[in-house]
mmCIF file of C-alpha atoms in Angstrom:
data_model
loop_
_atom_site.group_PDB
_atom_site.id
_atom_site.type_symbol
_atom_site.label_atom_id
_atom_site.label_comp_id
_atom_site.label_asym_id
_atom_site.label_seq_id
_atom_site.Cartn_x
_atom_site.Cartn_y
_atom_site.Cartn_z
ATOM 1 C CA MET A 1 89.270 109.997 108.293
ATOM 2 C CA SER A 2 91.119 106.693 108.515
ATOM 3 C CA ARG A 3 90.276 103.902 110.702
ATOM 4 C CA PRO A 4 92.220 100.790 111.853
ATOM 5 C CA LEU A 5 91.343 97.321 110.095
ATOM 6 C CA THR A 6 92.388 94.283 112.457
ATOM 7 C CA LEU A 7 94.033 91.770 110.583
ATOM 8 C CA LEU A 8 94.008 88.349 112.216
ATOM 9 C CA LEU A 9 96.563 86.179 110.126
ATOM 10 C CA VAL A 10 96.659 82.513 110.813
ATOM 11 C CA ARG A 11 99.566 80.495 109.536
ATOM 12 C CA HIS A 12 98.100 77.061 108.255
ATOM 13 C CA GLY A 13 98.880 73.725 110.329
ATOM 14 C CA GLN A 14 101.732 71.540 109.561
ATOM 15 C CA SER A 15 101.635 70.299 106.349
ATOM 16 C CA GLU A 16 103.121 66.669 105.067
ATOM 17 C CA TRP A 17 105.867 68.646 103.624
ATOM 18 C CA ASN A 18 106.538 70.835 106.398
ATOM 19 C CA ALA A 19 106.964 67.563 108.302
ATOM 20 C CA THR A 20 109.256 66.271 105.800
ATOM 21 C CA GLY A 21 111.166 69.269 105.117
ATOM 22 C CA ARG A 22 110.452 70.045 101.612
ATOM 23 C CA MET A 23 109.935 73.421 99.817
ATOM 24 C CA GLN A 24 106.238 73.908 99.383
ATOM 25 C CA GLY A 25 105.896 77.599 97.796
ATOM 26 C CA GLN A 26 102.828 77.258 95.690
ATOM 27 C CA THR A 27 102.383 73.593 95.270
ATOM 28 C CA ALA A 28 98.303 73.315 95.791
ATOM 29 C CA HIS A 29 97.827 69.930 96.785
ATOM 30 C CA VAL A 30 99.841 69.330 99.909
ATOM 31 C CA PRO A 31 97.543 68.267 103.008
ATOM 32 C CA LEU A 32 97.834 68.831 106.857
ATOM 33 C CA THR A 33 99.130 66.213 108.962
ATOM 34 C CA ALA A 34 97.586 65.020 111.924
ATOM 35 C CA LEU A 35 99.363 67.460 114.026
ATOM 36 C CA GLY A 36 98.340 70.326 111.404
ATOM 37 C CA HIS A 37 94.978 69.683 111.976
ATOM 38 C CA GLU A 38 95.448 69.919 115.767
ATOM 39 C CA GLN A 39 97.000 73.128 115.024
ATOM 40 C CA ALA A 40 94.538 74.552 112.953
ATOM 41 C CA ALA A 41 91.621 73.358 115.317
ATOM 42 C CA ALA A 42 93.628 75.259 118.234
ATOM 43 C CA ALA A 43 94.172 78.081 116.143
ATOM 44 C CA ALA A 44 90.267 78.253 115.401
ATOM 45 C CA ARG A 45 89.335 78.176 119.027
ATOM 46 C CA GLU A 46 91.688 81.162 119.903
ATOM 47 C CA LEU A 47 90.203 83.063 116.899
ATOM 48 C CA VAL A 48 86.736 82.707 118.233
ATOM 49 C CA PRO A 49 87.118 85.448 121.144
ATOM 50 C CA LEU A 50 88.818 87.728 118.791
ATOM 51 C CA ARG A 51 85.293 88.108 116.720
ATOM 52 C CA PRO A 52 86.492 88.204 113.159
ATOM 53 C CA GLY A 53 83.489 89.347 110.958
ATOM 54 C CA ALA A 54 84.761 88.112 107.746
ATOM 55 C CA MET A 55 87.505 85.489 106.609
ATOM 56 C CA LEU A 56 89.571 85.147 103.437
ATOM 57 C CA ALA A 57 92.259 82.262 102.855
ATOM 58 C CA SER A 58 94.798 81.261 100.392
ATOM 59 C CA ASP A 59 93.403 78.794 97.949
ATOM 60 C CA LEU A 60 96.302 76.204 98.660
ATOM 61 C CA LEU A 61 94.878 73.133 100.393
ATOM 62 C CA ARG A 62 97.068 73.438 103.554
ATOM 63 C CA ALA A 63 95.201 76.805 104.200
ATOM 64 C CA VAL A 64 91.924 75.737 103.036
ATOM 65 C CA GLN A 65 91.951 73.066 105.449
ATOM 66 C CA THR A 66 93.158 75.202 108.086
ATOM 67 C CA ALA A 67 90.189 78.041 107.070
ATOM 68 C CA GLU A 68 87.745 74.980 107.509
ATOM 69 C CA HIS A 69 88.406 74.561 111.306
ATOM 70 C CA CYS A 70 88.577 78.076 111.506
ATOM 71 C CA ALA A 71 85.303 78.363 109.659
ATOM 72 C CA THR A 72 83.609 75.674 111.937
ATOM 73 C CA ALA A 73 84.629 77.295 115.072
ATOM 74 C CA THR A 74 83.625 81.067 114.290
ATOM 75 C CA GLY A 75 80.637 80.002 112.310
ATOM 76 C CA LEU A 76 82.036 82.457 109.193
ATOM 77 C CA PRO A 77 82.099 81.342 105.587
ATOM 78 C CA PHE A 78 85.342 81.772 103.835
ATOM 79 C CA SER A 79 86.254 82.508 100.420
ATOM 80 C CA THR A 80 89.702 81.716 98.837
ATOM 81 C CA THR A 81 92.130 84.022 96.841
ATOM 82 C CA PRO A 82 95.470 83.404 95.281
ATOM 83 C CA ALA A 83 96.470 86.641 96.301
ATOM 84 C CA LEU A 84 97.295 84.996 99.747
ATOM 85 C CA ARG A 85 99.169 82.151 98.684
ATOM 86 C CA GLU A 86 102.736 81.445 99.638
ATOM 87 C CA GLN A 87 105.847 82.769 97.795
ATOM 88 C CA GLY A 88 106.481 80.678 94.828
ATOM 89 C CA TYR A 89 109.448 78.789 94.685
ATOM 90 C CA GLY A 90 109.110 77.297 90.821
ATOM 91 C CA GLU A 91 111.563 74.638 90.124
ATOM 92 C CA LEU A 92 112.650 74.444 93.843
ATOM 93 C CA GLU A 93 109.120 73.157 95.047
ATOM 94 C CA GLY A 94 109.007 69.654 96.341
ATOM 95 C CA LEU A 95 112.929 69.503 96.845
ATOM 96 C CA PRO A 96 114.278 68.921 100.498
ATOM 97 C CA SER A 97 114.586 72.518 102.116
ATOM 98 C CA ARG A 98 118.342 71.735 103.508
ATOM 99 C CA HIS A 99 119.664 71.080 99.967
ATOM 100 C CA LEU A 100 118.541 74.990 99.118
ATOM 101 C CA TRP A 101 120.796 76.747 101.332
ATOM 102 C CA ASP A 102 123.642 76.656 98.791
ATOM 103 C CA VAL A 103 120.973 77.570 95.843
ATOM 104 C CA VAL A 104 118.816 80.446 97.178
ATOM 105 C CA ASP A 105 120.230 83.938 97.716
ATOM 106 C CA TRP A 106 118.279 84.700 100.548
ATOM 107 C CA THR A 107 119.671 88.199 101.103
ATOM 108 C CA ASP A 108 118.484 89.389 97.653
ATOM 109 C CA PRO A 109 114.814 90.330 97.653
ATOM 110 C CA HIS A 110 115.022 90.510 93.850
ATOM 111 C CA TRP A 111 116.086 86.980 93.403
ATOM 112 C CA SER A 112 113.700 83.919 92.402
ATOM 113 C CA ALA A 113 114.056 80.287 91.375
ATOM 114 C CA PRO A 114 113.420 79.930 87.868
ATOM 115 C CA GLY A 115 109.438 79.761 87.277
ATOM 116 C CA GLY A 116 109.212 81.419 90.899
ATOM 117 C CA GLU A 117 108.684 84.621 92.425
ATOM 118 C CA SER A 118 111.065 87.137 94.532
ATOM 119 C CA LEU A 119 110.358 88.324 97.584
ATOM 120 C CA ALA A 120 109.981 91.925 95.992
ATOM 121 C CA GLU A 121 107.086 90.369 93.850
ATOM 122 C CA LEU A 122 105.704 88.724 97.034
ATOM 123 C CA HIS A 123 105.733 92.009 98.927
ATOM 124 C CA ALA A 124 104.062 93.768 95.750
ATOM 125 C CA ARG A 125 101.315 91.340 95.616
ATOM 126 C CA VAL A 126 100.453 91.305 99.442
ATOM 127 C CA GLU A 127 100.725 95.234 99.182
ATOM 128 C CA ALA A 128 98.128 95.230 96.563
ATOM 129 C CA PHE A 129 96.005 92.811 98.270
ATOM 130 C CA LEU A 130 95.732 94.849 101.478
ATOM 131 C CA LYS A 131 95.346 98.197 99.838
ATOM 132 C CA ASN A 132 92.466 96.686 98.082
ATOM 133 C CA LEU A 133 91.079 95.098 101.190
ATOM 134 C CA GLY A 134 91.761 98.215 103.169
ATOM 135 C CA ALA A 135 89.708 100.225 100.548
ATOM 136 C CA GLU A 136 86.839 97.983 100.827
ATOM 137 C CA PRO A 137 86.881 95.962 104.095
ATOM 138 C CA PRO A 138 83.973 93.376 104.390
ATOM 139 C CA ALA A 139 84.410 93.722 108.154
ATOM 140 C CA ASP A 140 86.423 95.708 111.087
ATOM 141 C CA VAL A 141 87.973 92.377 112.219
ATOM 142 C CA ILE A 142 89.091 90.138 109.145
ATOM 143 C CA ALA A 143 90.750 86.708 109.601
ATOM 144 C CA LEU A 144 93.204 85.884 106.835
ATOM 145 C CA VAL A 145 94.359 82.100 106.931
ATOM 146 C CA THR A 146 97.408 81.929 104.803
ATOM 147 C CA HIS A 147 101.302 80.949 104.931
ATOM 148 C CA GLY A 148 104.609 82.243 106.475
ATOM 149 C CA ASP A 149 106.042 84.264 103.906
ATOM 150 C CA THR A 150 102.990 85.759 102.915
ATOM 151 C CA ILE A 151 102.497 86.787 106.914
ATOM 152 C CA ARG A 152 106.088 88.472 106.784
ATOM 153 C CA ALA A 153 105.266 90.300 103.859
ATOM 154 C CA ALA A 154 102.154 91.554 105.543
ATOM 155 C CA GLN A 155 104.040 92.784 108.664
ATOM 156 C CA ALA A 156 106.504 94.468 106.447
ATOM 157 C CA VAL A 157 103.769 96.203 104.284
ATOM 158 C CA VAL A 158 101.768 97.344 107.622
ATOM 159 C CA ALA A 159 105.046 98.935 108.900
ATOM 160 C CA GLY A 160 105.707 100.841 105.721
ATOM 161 C CA LEU A 161 108.931 98.481 104.926
ATOM 162 C CA GLY A 162 110.113 97.253 101.642
ATOM 163 C CA PRO A 163 110.609 93.726 100.766
ATOM 164 C CA ASP A 164 114.368 93.974 101.884
ATOM 165 C CA ALA A 165 113.378 94.558 105.637
ATOM 166 C CA MET A 166 110.515 91.794 105.871
ATOM 167 C CA PRO A 167 110.751 90.146 109.527
ATOM 168 C CA ALA A 168 113.487 87.152 109.683
ATOM 169 C CA VAL A 169 111.211 84.853 111.895
ATOM 170 C CA THR A 170 108.562 83.049 110.097
ATOM 171 C CA PRO A 171 105.472 82.635 112.491
ATOM 172 C CA HIS A 172 104.800 79.052 113.596
ATOM 173 C CA ASN A 173 102.304 76.612 111.960
ATOM 174 C CA GLY A 174 98.629 77.156 113.721
ATOM 175 C CA SER A 175 99.525 80.727 115.028
ATOM 176 C CA ILE A 176 97.840 83.902 114.788
ATOM 177 C CA THR A 177 99.659 87.150 114.043
ATOM 178 C CA ARG A 178 97.558 90.596 114.606
ATOM 179 C CA LEU A 179 98.064 93.462 112.675
ATOM 180 C CA GLU A 180 96.293 96.802 112.536
ATOM 181 C CA LEU A 181 96.007 98.246 108.987
ATOM 182 C CA ILE A 182 95.012 102.050 108.741
ATOM 183 C CA ALA A 183 92.506 101.961 106.260
#
């Protein structure tokens, strides 16, 4: 018999590169801004009444800093995993995002920048992670502190959609997206 597993996907607060319009991808060292810390603290307060029993986070600094706020508010420890990282943009990371509209093929889920990861690869990574999480969930309600494209991939996976049908709208920094996964 299957049971629902509630996933609370917390998008990290605003990072320095969000604020300056640079492509982050899997660049590990980008910290939160002061606003990002405020957004993370607000998300942490929203998380408390949702009563997560476990918390996992991306191992990238902006997600770890957000998870620290969530851990303080909920009293939960967290562990990190590269499975919750943002889509990798390879050689494009650090470049101004506005310059990428003519370079990136946003319509092809199999396109990737040199050294990067396609949406199809991101989708497959998130799908494998969610399958493993559902097979041995640490709690009935789990907070996942992660990134915008990773949340969009999780939304598609839970809805049974492929990488070509991922939601177009990225959740805001510091937001919580609730998903029900049938485990």
